[in-house]
Amino acid sequence: MPTFRAPRGTRDLLPLERAAFIRLERIGAELANRYGYRPIETPLFEQVGVFERGVGAVTDIVEKELFRLAPRTEDGETWALRPEPTAGIVRAYVQHGMQTLPQPVKLTMTGPMFRYDRPQAGRYREFWQFDIEAIGDPGPAIDAEVIELATRFYREAGVVDPEINLNSIGDAACRPAYIAELAEFYRGQIDRLPALERDRLERSPLRLLDSKDAVMVELNATAPAITDRLCDACAEHFAGVRAHLDALGVGYRLDPHLVRGLDYYTRTAFEIYPRGVAGQQSALGGGGRYDGLVELLGGKPTPGIGFGLGLDRILLALEAQGTPPVSEPGYAAVVVGADPAGTADRLKIATMLRAAGLVARAELGQRKLGKQLESAAKERAHFALIVGDELRDGQVQLKDLEAGTQKLVAVDDLVRELERAQASHHHGSGR
RNA sequence: GUGGCCUUAGCUCAAUGGUAGAGCACUGGAUUGUGGCUCCAGCGGUUGCGGGUUCGACCCCCGUAGGCCACCCCA
């Protein structure tokens, strides 16, 4: 048994899984760049106030899932690991006076987030998110663009047919009245409410809307819908978002019961699920508009919208739909030889190949040639270069491990020979 | 945070309360400069951990840790 292991809810990304993550990170970085989002990196931890004010003090994320770090006596400050990216990015926007830049300021970040949750498949205490934020544009066109970017990420990552769930949750002008009406509605049914929901009714009536309890689902069918209670400005904004999505040909499903778990959202809210999956740990991403957040964190009143997308969840979805994981990169050539004293020669040849940009490995051990070739074949190396007596004439045996053929090649011609083989090989396999 | 199921070699899994095993993987040999197959051998375990019951515990009981499932909630 190992003496130490990865902390609960965390895991090591072994090479195969790490490669899959890198692929997603590249898709995200390239996509964000194409849309004009600039990369940013904020600290993994912030003052707790950033999250308490930014995310909301009464949210589950802050109340029970925040990774708080013990205060240190020298500064007395309380820190917490970031549970989501938006609050930190907005904090940076305010701190660095980004309101003086042309608006909107479009930023992207990919990295680990931390929530002290009870782990389950697809739910970790350390998980990775790709995130974009557009700060300073009141929309609604930017809302549609952000959602369209999200759908494009899934498409390029290979997720089949993700489903966008869309709603508008109003703003300070219309939401309070709606919440009051909703609470009134539930109080009229108080004897039918499960105990858990009665508790939440006083603290966060909106949350009852997306309950999965059978009684609540039935009750919610007749509950007042926010989309019927939006003020004129919010209704007009929401109509604009839908019109732009329609114009872009982005499909979505209206879900008047969709509410987000973070306080800062206003108006547009959306979540993405794999099609037909209502499972609990399956949300692929979500986001929305946060027109009050910049001000909450000490900036001038500034609108914003963004979304975060779970890399772990995407990998899970790809696996569930049967998409094969990324394959291990193979060696273009493995340099082998029977002479125990020949490691320097083998290493020199491998170095020459690497300098030319080829993926190569040299046998540095004392194994017999048969074992060396066995390893090379198992690694799916394309070629083995057998270094031996021929080297006196500046030549090595170039053995094609897939075709089983081999020929003498001058060391000076190796790079050209391997590059040519690689090119035609890729042609042949339709790449 | 609540309830439930699970935990044996690196991986996937066996083993009436009575000597802990197999396949895969890894290393070596058969094969002194020619591979994936085959054959042989080796390496690898305080049966998650800590207690208890018993002449004797992988097996039964309690606790604990971790994983998973459903909640809660979200990515």
PDB file of N, CA, C and O in Angstrom, chain A residues 341-405:
ATOM      1  N   ALA A 341      29.067  -0.989 -26.096  1.00  0.00           N
ATOM      2  CA  ALA A 341      29.913   0.205 -26.086  1.00  0.00           C
ATOM      3  C   ALA A 341      29.445   1.240 -27.097  1.00  0.00           C
ATOM      4  O   ALA A 341      30.095   2.260 -27.289  1.00  0.00           O
ATOM      5  N   GLY A 342      28.310   0.955 -27.752  1.00  0.00           N
ATOM      6  CA  GLY A 342      27.889   1.844 -28.827  1.00  0.00           C
ATOM      7  C   GLY A 342      26.860   2.890 -28.440  1.00  0.00           C
ATOM      8  O   GLY A 342      26.266   3.524 -29.317  1.00  0.00           O
ATOM      9  N   THR A 343      26.653   3.090 -27.122  1.00  0.00           N
ATOM     10  CA  THR A 343      25.587   4.024 -26.724  1.00  0.00           C
ATOM     11  C   THR A 343      25.852   5.438 -27.256  1.00  0.00           C
ATOM     12  O   THR A 343      24.913   6.137 -27.628  1.00  0.00           O
ATOM     13  N   ALA A 344      27.111   5.840 -27.284  1.00  0.00           N
ATOM     14  CA  ALA A 344      27.413   7.201 -27.759  1.00  0.00           C
ATOM     15  C   ALA A 344      27.017   7.351 -29.224  1.00  0.00           C
ATOM     16  O   ALA A 344      26.445   8.364 -29.627  1.00  0.00           O
ATOM     17  N   ASP A 345      27.317   6.326 -30.036  1.00  0.00           N
ATOM     18  CA  ASP A 345      26.934   6.379 -31.451  1.00  0.00           C
ATOM     19  C   ASP A 345      25.424   6.463 -31.594  1.00  0.00           C
ATOM     20  O   ASP A 345      24.899   7.251 -32.380  1.00  0.00           O
ATOM     21  N   ARG A 346      24.712   5.633 -30.831  1.00  0.00           N
ATOM     22  CA  ARG A 346      23.242   5.618 -30.935  1.00  0.00           C
ATOM     23  C   ARG A 346      22.670   6.954 -30.488  1.00  0.00           C
ATOM     24  O   ARG A 346      21.764   7.502 -31.114  1.00  0.00           O
ATOM     25  N   LEU A 347      23.225   7.457 -29.386  1.00  0.00           N
ATOM     26  CA  LEU A 347      22.742   8.729 -28.855  1.00  0.00           C
ATOM     27  C   LEU A 347      22.986   9.867 -29.847  1.00  0.00           C
ATOM     28  O   LEU A 347      22.146  10.757 -30.028  1.00  0.00           O
ATOM     29  N   LYS A 348      24.167   9.842 -30.507  1.00  0.00           N
ATOM     30  CA  LYS A 348      24.473  10.886 -31.486  1.00  0.00           C
ATOM     31  C   LYS A 348      23.467  10.883 -32.627  1.00  0.00           C
ATOM     32  O   LYS A 348      22.988  11.938 -33.072  1.00  0.00           O
ATOM     33  N   ILE A 349      23.118   9.692 -33.094  1.00  0.00           N
ATOM     34  CA  ILE A 349      22.163   9.607 -34.205  1.00  0.00           C
ATOM     35  C   ILE A 349      20.779  10.079 -33.758  1.00  0.00           C
ATOM     36  O   ILE A 349      20.111  10.836 -34.467  1.00  0.00           O
ATOM     37  N   ALA A 350      20.363   9.667 -32.565  1.00  0.00           N
ATOM     38  CA  ALA A 350      19.062  10.114 -32.060  1.00  0.00           C
ATOM     39  C   ALA A 350      19.049  11.637 -31.912  1.00  0.00           C
ATOM     40  O   ALA A 350      18.068  12.305 -32.249  1.00  0.00           O
ATOM     41  N   THR A 351      20.151  12.193 -31.435  1.00  0.00           N
ATOM     42  CA  THR A 351      20.250  13.647 -31.260  1.00  0.00           C
ATOM     43  C   THR A 351      20.116  14.364 -32.593  1.00  0.00           C
ATOM     44  O   THR A 351      19.431  15.378 -32.707  1.00  0.00           O
ATOM     45  N   MET A 352      20.764  13.792 -33.615  1.00  0.00           N
ATOM     46  CA  MET A 352      20.684  14.383 -34.955  1.00  0.00           C
ATOM     47  C   MET A 352      19.230  14.379 -35.456  1.00  0.00           C
ATOM     48  O   MET A 352      18.753  15.373 -36.016  1.00  0.00           O
ATOM     49  N   LEU A 353      18.521  13.282 -35.217  1.00  0.00           N
ATOM     50  CA  LEU A 353      17.128  13.188 -35.670  1.00  0.00           C
ATOM     51  C   LEU A 353      16.246  14.192 -34.927  1.00  0.00           C
ATOM     52  O   LEU A 353      15.400  14.851 -35.509  1.00  0.00           O
ATOM     53  N   ARG A 354      16.501  14.292 -33.610  1.00  0.00           N
ATOM     54  CA  ARG A 354      15.688  15.220 -32.810  1.00  0.00           C
ATOM     55  C   ARG A 354      15.931  16.661 -33.255  1.00  0.00           C
ATOM     56  O   ARG A 354      15.002  17.473 -33.293  1.00  0.00           O
ATOM     57  N   ALA A 355      17.193  16.963 -33.569  1.00  0.00           N
ATOM     58  CA  ALA A 355      17.522  18.325 -34.014  1.00  0.00           C
ATOM     59  C   ALA A 355      16.756  18.651 -35.289  1.00  0.00           C
ATOM     60  O   ALA A 355      16.452  19.811 -35.567  1.00  0.00           O
ATOM     61  N   ALA A 356      16.452  17.616 -36.055  1.00  0.00           N
ATOM     62  CA  ALA A 356      15.720  17.819 -37.304  1.00  0.00           C
ATOM     63  C   ALA A 356      14.201  17.793 -37.071  1.00  0.00           C
ATOM     64  O   ALA A 356      13.431  17.863 -38.021  1.00  0.00           O
ATOM     65  N   GLY A 357      13.801  17.644 -35.795  1.00  0.00           N
ATOM     66  CA  GLY A 357      12.381  17.715 -35.491  1.00  0.00           C
ATOM     67  C   GLY A 357      11.672  16.372 -35.458  1.00  0.00           C
ATOM     68  O   GLY A 357      10.450  16.311 -35.352  1.00  0.00           O
ATOM     69  N   LEU A 358      12.433  15.302 -35.541  1.00  0.00           N
ATOM     70  CA  LEU A 358      11.819  13.968 -35.530  1.00  0.00           C
ATOM     71  C   LEU A 358      11.742  13.426 -34.109  1.00  0.00           C
ATOM     72  O   LEU A 358      12.565  13.766 -33.256  1.00  0.00           O
ATOM     73  N   VAL A 359      10.711  12.607 -33.851  1.00  0.00           N
ATOM     74  CA  VAL A 359      10.563  11.987 -32.529  1.00  0.00           C
ATOM     75  C   VAL A 359      11.399  10.715 -32.526  1.00  0.00           C
ATOM     76  O   VAL A 359      11.138   9.794 -33.300  1.00  0.00           O
ATOM     77  N   ALA A 360      12.418  10.686 -31.675  1.00  0.00           N
ATOM     78  CA  ALA A 360      13.345   9.553 -31.712  1.00  0.00           C
ATOM     79  C   ALA A 360      13.803   9.176 -30.315  1.00  0.00           C
ATOM     80  O   ALA A 360      13.805   9.988 -29.398  1.00  0.00           O
ATOM     81  N   ARG A 361      14.168   7.913 -30.162  1.00  0.00           N
ATOM     82  CA  ARG A 361      14.672   7.403 -28.894  1.00  0.00           C
ATOM     83  C   ARG A 361      15.848   6.496 -29.200  1.00  0.00           C
ATOM     84  O   ARG A 361      15.825   5.777 -30.207  1.00  0.00           O
ATOM     85  N   ALA A 362      16.873   6.534 -28.367  1.00  0.00           N
ATOM     86  CA  ALA A 362      18.012   5.641 -28.550  1.00  0.00           C
ATOM     87  C   ALA A 362      18.020   4.610 -27.433  1.00  0.00           C
ATOM     88  O   ALA A 362      17.621   4.898 -26.306  1.00  0.00           O
ATOM     89  N   GLU A 363      18.444   3.420 -27.746  1.00  0.00           N
ATOM     90  CA  GLU A 363      18.611   2.384 -26.731  1.00  0.00           C
ATOM     91  C   GLU A 363      19.879   2.680 -25.953  1.00  0.00           C
ATOM     92  O   GLU A 363      20.971   2.711 -26.522  1.00  0.00           O
ATOM     93  N   LEU A 364      19.717   2.923 -24.643  1.00  0.00           N
ATOM     94  CA  LEU A 364      20.877   3.298 -23.837  1.00  0.00           C
ATOM     95  C   LEU A 364      21.275   2.189 -22.881  1.00  0.00           C
ATOM     96  O   LEU A 364      22.258   2.302 -22.164  1.00  0.00           O
ATOM     97  N   GLY A 365      20.496   1.115 -22.860  1.00  0.00           N
ATOM     98  CA  GLY A 365      20.773   0.035 -21.933  1.00  0.00           C
ATOM     99  C   GLY A 365      21.675  -1.023 -22.542  1.00  0.00           C
ATOM    100  O   GLY A 365      22.328  -0.804 -23.561  1.00  0.00           O
ATOM    101  N   GLN A 366      21.706  -2.167 -21.883  1.00  0.00           N
ATOM    102  CA  GLN A 366      22.599  -3.242 -22.302  1.00  0.00           C
ATOM    103  C   GLN A 366      21.808  -4.442 -22.828  1.00  0.00           C
ATOM    104  O   GLN A 366      22.301  -5.558 -22.826  1.00  0.00           O
ATOM    105  N   ARG A 367      20.591  -4.217 -23.261  1.00  0.00           N
ATOM    106  CA  ARG A 367      19.784  -5.362 -23.671  1.00  0.00           C
ATOM    107  C   ARG A 367      20.235  -5.904 -25.016  1.00  0.00           C
ATOM    108  O   ARG A 367      20.816  -5.193 -25.835  1.00  0.00           O
ATOM    109  N   LYS A 368      19.913  -7.153 -25.237  1.00  0.00           N
ATOM    110  CA  LYS A 368      20.276  -7.729 -26.517  1.00  0.00           C
ATOM    111  C   LYS A 368      19.353  -7.185 -27.614  1.00  0.00           C
ATOM    112  O   LYS A 368      18.254  -6.725 -27.347  1.00  0.00           O
ATOM    113  N   LEU A 369      19.858  -7.267 -28.833  1.00  0.00           N
ATOM    114  CA  LEU A 369      19.161  -6.623 -29.951  1.00  0.00           C
ATOM    115  C   LEU A 369      17.709  -7.091 -30.084  1.00  0.00           C
ATOM    116  O   LEU A 369      16.819  -6.293 -30.378  1.00  0.00           O
ATOM    117  N   GLY A 370      17.470  -8.361 -29.879  1.00  0.00           N
ATOM    118  CA  GLY A 370      16.110  -8.882 -30.014  1.00  0.00           C
ATOM    119  C   GLY A 370      15.138  -8.177 -29.078  1.00  0.00           C
ATOM    120  O   GLY A 370      14.030  -7.819 -29.460  1.00  0.00           O
ATOM    121  N   LYS A 371      15.564  -7.981 -27.831  1.00  0.00           N
ATOM    122  CA  LYS A 371      14.713  -7.293 -26.858  1.00  0.00           C
ATOM    123  C   LYS A 371      14.506  -5.835 -27.240  1.00  0.00           C
ATOM    124  O   LYS A 371      13.431  -5.269 -27.035  1.00  0.00           O
ATOM    125  N   GLN A 372      15.547  -5.237 -27.795  1.00  0.00           N
ATOM    126  CA  GLN A 372      15.434  -3.835 -28.190  1.00  0.00           C
ATOM    127  C   GLN A 372      14.385  -3.679 -29.295  1.00  0.00           C
ATOM    128  O   GLN A 372      13.564  -2.767 -29.263  1.00  0.00           O
ATOM    129  N   LEU A 373      14.432  -4.586 -30.256  1.00  0.00           N
ATOM    130  CA  LEU A 373      13.473  -4.520 -31.363  1.00  0.00           C
ATOM    131  C   LEU A 373      12.067  -4.840 -30.866  1.00  0.00           C
ATOM    132  O   LEU A 373      11.075  -4.282 -31.336  1.00  0.00           O
ATOM    133  N   GLU A 374      12.005  -5.748 -29.903  1.00  0.00           N
ATOM    134  CA  GLU A 374      10.707  -6.110 -29.339  1.00  0.00           C
ATOM    135  C   GLU A 374      10.049  -4.875 -28.707  1.00  0.00           C
ATOM    136  O   GLU A 374       8.870  -4.592 -28.931  1.00  0.00           O
ATOM    137  N   SER A 375      10.837  -4.143 -27.929  1.00  0.00           N
ATOM    138  CA  SER A 375      10.312  -2.926 -27.311  1.00  0.00           C
ATOM    139  C   SER A 375       9.883  -1.925 -28.369  1.00  0.00           C
ATOM    140  O   SER A 375       8.807  -1.330 -28.280  1.00  0.00           O
ATOM    141  N   ALA A 376      10.739  -1.720 -29.367  1.00  0.00           N
ATOM    142  CA  ALA A 376      10.441  -0.741 -30.418  1.00  0.00           C
ATOM    143  C   ALA A 376       9.134  -1.100 -31.123  1.00  0.00           C
ATOM    144  O   ALA A 376       8.309  -0.238 -31.413  1.00  0.00           O
ATOM    145  N   ALA A 377       8.946  -2.394 -31.380  1.00  0.00           N
ATOM    146  CA  ALA A 377       7.726  -2.826 -32.054  1.00  0.00           C
ATOM    147  C   ALA A 377       6.504  -2.589 -31.174  1.00  0.00           C
ATOM    148  O   ALA A 377       5.465  -2.126 -31.637  1.00  0.00           O
ATOM    149  N   LYS A 378       6.645  -2.889 -29.879  1.00  0.00           N
ATOM    150  CA  LYS A 378       5.514  -2.683 -28.965  1.00  0.00           C
ATOM    151  C   LYS A 378       5.179  -1.212 -28.825  1.00  0.00           C
ATOM    152  O   LYS A 378       4.025  -0.857 -28.567  1.00  0.00           O
ATOM    153  N   GLU A 379       6.177  -0.361 -28.973  1.00  0.00           N
ATOM    154  CA  GLU A 379       5.944   1.090 -28.890  1.00  0.00           C
ATOM    155  C   GLU A 379       5.383   1.634 -30.202  1.00  0.00           C
ATOM    156  O   GLU A 379       5.153   2.824 -30.333  1.00  0.00           O
ATOM    157  N   ARG A 380       5.203   0.757 -31.171  1.00  0.00           N
ATOM    158  CA  ARG A 380       4.686   1.151 -32.479  1.00  0.00           C
ATOM    159  C   ARG A 380       5.590   2.167 -33.167  1.00  0.00           C
ATOM    160  O   ARG A 380       5.127   3.090 -33.845  1.00  0.00           O
ATOM    161  N   ALA A 381       6.897   2.007 -32.958  1.00  0.00           N
ATOM    162  CA  ALA A 381       7.843   2.857 -33.678  1.00  0.00           C
ATOM    163  C   ALA A 381       7.737   2.524 -35.165  1.00  0.00           C
ATOM    164  O   ALA A 381       7.542   1.366 -35.541  1.00  0.00           O
ATOM    165  N   HIS A 382       7.876   3.532 -36.002  1.00  0.00           N
ATOM    166  CA  HIS A 382       7.782   3.298 -37.437  1.00  0.00           C
ATOM    167  C   HIS A 382       9.043   2.604 -37.942  1.00  0.00           C
ATOM    168  O   HIS A 382       8.987   1.624 -38.682  1.00  0.00           O
ATOM    169  N   PHE A 383      10.190   3.110 -37.499  1.00  0.00           N
ATOM    170  CA  PHE A 383      11.467   2.550 -37.963  1.00  0.00           C
ATOM    171  C   PHE A 383      12.361   2.192 -36.792  1.00  0.00           C
ATOM    172  O   PHE A 383      12.306   2.824 -35.735  1.00  0.00           O
ATOM    173  N   ALA A 384      13.202   1.185 -37.006  1.00  0.00           N
ATOM    174  CA  ALA A 384      14.323   0.922 -36.121  1.00  0.00           C
ATOM    175  C   ALA A 384      15.584   1.219 -36.919  1.00  0.00           C
ATOM    176  O   ALA A 384      15.678   0.855 -38.098  1.00  0.00           O
ATOM    177  N   LEU A 385      16.535   1.892 -36.288  1.00  0.00           N
ATOM    178  CA  LEU A 385      17.829   2.122 -36.918  1.00  0.00           C
ATOM    179  C   LEU A 385      18.834   1.236 -36.207  1.00  0.00           C
ATOM    180  O   LEU A 385      19.103   1.413 -35.016  1.00  0.00           O
ATOM    181  N   ILE A 386      19.336   0.255 -36.935  1.00  0.00           N
ATOM    182  CA  ILE A 386      20.260  -0.687 -36.322  1.00  0.00           C
ATOM    183  C   ILE A 386      21.688  -0.214 -36.572  1.00  0.00           C
ATOM    184  O   ILE A 386      22.144  -0.148 -37.718  1.00  0.00           O
ATOM    185  N   VAL A 387      22.350   0.170 -35.473  1.00  0.00           N
ATOM    186  CA  VAL A 387      23.704   0.716 -35.572  1.00  0.00           C
ATOM    187  C   VAL A 387      24.706  -0.383 -35.235  1.00  0.00           C
ATOM    188  O   VAL A 387      24.632  -0.981 -34.164  1.00  0.00           O
ATOM    189  N   GLY A 388      25.629  -0.641 -36.145  1.00  0.00           N
ATOM    190  CA  GLY A 388      26.618  -1.694 -35.913  1.00  0.00           C
ATOM    191  C   GLY A 388      27.881  -1.453 -36.723  1.00  0.00           C
ATOM    192  O   GLY A 388      28.288  -0.306 -36.912  1.00  0.00           O
ATOM    193  N   ASP A 389      28.433  -2.533 -37.220  1.00  0.00           N
ATOM    194  CA  ASP A 389      29.700  -2.440 -37.938  1.00  0.00           C
ATOM    195  C   ASP A 389      29.611  -1.531 -39.169  1.00  0.00           C
ATOM    196  O   ASP A 389      30.599  -0.901 -39.553  1.00  0.00           O
ATOM    197  N   GLU A 390      28.408  -1.453 -39.771  1.00  0.00           N
ATOM    198  CA  GLU A 390      28.253  -0.638 -40.980  1.00  0.00           C
ATOM    199  C   GLU A 390      28.588   0.822 -40.725  1.00  0.00           C
ATOM    200  O   GLU A 390      28.837   1.581 -41.674  1.00  0.00           O
ATOM    201  N   LEU A 391      28.548   1.218 -39.463  1.00  0.00           N
ATOM    202  CA  LEU A 391      28.796   2.613 -39.136  1.00  0.00           C
ATOM    203  C   LEU A 391      30.193   3.045 -39.575  1.00  0.00           C
ATOM    204  O   LEU A 391      30.428   4.220 -39.851  1.00  0.00           O
ATOM    205  N   ARG A 392      31.125   2.055 -39.665  1.00  0.00           N
ATOM    206  CA  ARG A 392      32.475   2.382 -40.136  1.00  0.00           C
ATOM    207  C   ARG A 392      32.435   2.974 -41.538  1.00  0.00           C
ATOM    208  O   ARG A 392      33.274   3.775 -41.916  1.00  0.00           O
ATOM    209  N   ASP A 393      31.401   2.558 -42.312  1.00  0.00           N
ATOM    210  CA  ASP A 393      31.240   3.100 -43.661  1.00  0.00           C
ATOM    211  C   ASP A 393      30.196   4.222 -43.671  1.00  0.00           C
ATOM    212  O   ASP A 393      29.693   4.600 -44.731  1.00  0.00           O
ATOM    213  N   GLY A 394      29.838   4.720 -42.471  1.00  0.00           N
ATOM    214  CA  GLY A 394      28.870   5.804 -42.392  1.00  0.00           C
ATOM    215  C   GLY A 394      27.452   5.365 -42.691  1.00  0.00           C
ATOM    216  O   GLY A 394      26.627   6.146 -43.120  1.00  0.00           O
ATOM    217  N   GLN A 395      27.169   4.087 -42.430  1.00  0.00           N
ATOM    218  CA  GLN A 395      25.837   3.584 -42.762  1.00  0.00           C
ATOM    219  C   GLN A 395      25.183   2.883 -41.570  1.00  0.00           C
ATOM    220  O   GLN A 395      25.860   2.428 -40.647  1.00  0.00           O
ATOM    221  N   VAL A 396      23.841   2.824 -41.603  1.00  0.00           N
ATOM    222  CA  VAL A 396      23.099   2.034 -40.621  1.00  0.00           C
ATOM    223  C   VAL A 396      21.999   1.279 -41.359  1.00  0.00           C
ATOM    224  O   VAL A 396      21.635   1.618 -42.485  1.00  0.00           O
ATOM    225  N   GLN A 397      21.470   0.240 -40.698  1.00  0.00           N
ATOM    226  CA  GLN A 397      20.335  -0.469 -41.271  1.00  0.00           C
ATOM    227  C   GLN A 397      19.059   0.287 -40.904  1.00  0.00           C
ATOM    228  O   GLN A 397      18.794   0.543 -39.731  1.00  0.00           O
ATOM    229  N   LEU A 398      18.281   0.647 -41.894  1.00  0.00           N
ATOM    230  CA  LEU A 398      16.996   1.303 -41.668  1.00  0.00           C
ATOM    231  C   LEU A 398      15.910   0.250 -41.828  1.00  0.00           C
ATOM    232  O   LEU A 398      15.648  -0.226 -42.924  1.00  0.00           O
ATOM    233  N   LYS A 399      15.314  -0.133 -40.690  1.00  0.00           N
ATOM    234  CA  LYS A 399      14.351  -1.231 -40.722  1.00  0.00           C
ATOM    235  C   LYS A 399      12.937  -0.694 -40.528  1.00  0.00           C
ATOM    236  O   LYS A 399      12.639  -0.058 -39.519  1.00  0.00           O
ATOM    237  N   ASP A 400      12.069  -0.939 -41.485  1.00  0.00           N
ATOM    238  CA  ASP A 400      10.662  -0.540 -41.409  1.00  0.00           C
ATOM    239  C   ASP A 400       9.916  -1.583 -40.582  1.00  0.00           C
ATOM    240  O   ASP A 400       9.705  -2.710 -41.032  1.00  0.00           O
ATOM    241  N   LEU A 401       9.535  -1.204 -39.366  1.00  0.00           N
ATOM    242  CA  LEU A 401       8.941  -2.185 -38.458  1.00  0.00           C
ATOM    243  C   LEU A 401       7.518  -2.558 -38.852  1.00  0.00           C
ATOM    244  O   LEU A 401       6.997  -3.577 -38.407  1.00  0.00           O
ATOM    245  N   GLU A 402       6.885  -1.732 -39.668  1.00  0.00           N
ATOM    246  CA  GLU A 402       5.528  -2.071 -40.098  1.00  0.00           C
ATOM    247  C   GLU A 402       5.558  -2.984 -41.314  1.00  0.00           C
ATOM    248  O   GLU A 402       4.798  -3.951 -41.407  1.00  0.00           O
ATOM    249  N   ALA A 403       6.471  -2.663 -42.247  1.00  0.00           N
ATOM    250  CA  ALA A 403       6.539  -3.463 -43.471  1.00  0.00           C
ATOM    251  C   ALA A 403       7.446  -4.677 -43.302  1.00  0.00           C
ATOM    252  O   ALA A 403       7.331  -5.660 -44.043  1.00  0.00           O
ATOM    253  N   GLY A 404       8.364  -4.612 -42.355  1.00  0.00           N
ATOM    254  CA  GLY A 404       9.272  -5.724 -42.158  1.00  0.00           C
ATOM    255  C   GLY A 404      10.479  -5.702 -43.078  1.00  0.00           C
ATOM    256  O   GLY A 404      11.261  -6.643 -43.097  1.00  0.00           O
ATOM    257  N   THR A 405      10.618  -4.629 -43.841  1.00  0.00           N
ATOM    258  CA  THR A 405      11.752  -4.522 -44.769  1.00  0.00           C
ATOM    259  C   THR A 405      12.873  -3.715 -44.143  1.00  0.00           C
ATOM    260  O   THR A 405      12.659  -2.973 -43.189  1.00  0.00           O
TER     261      THR A 405
END
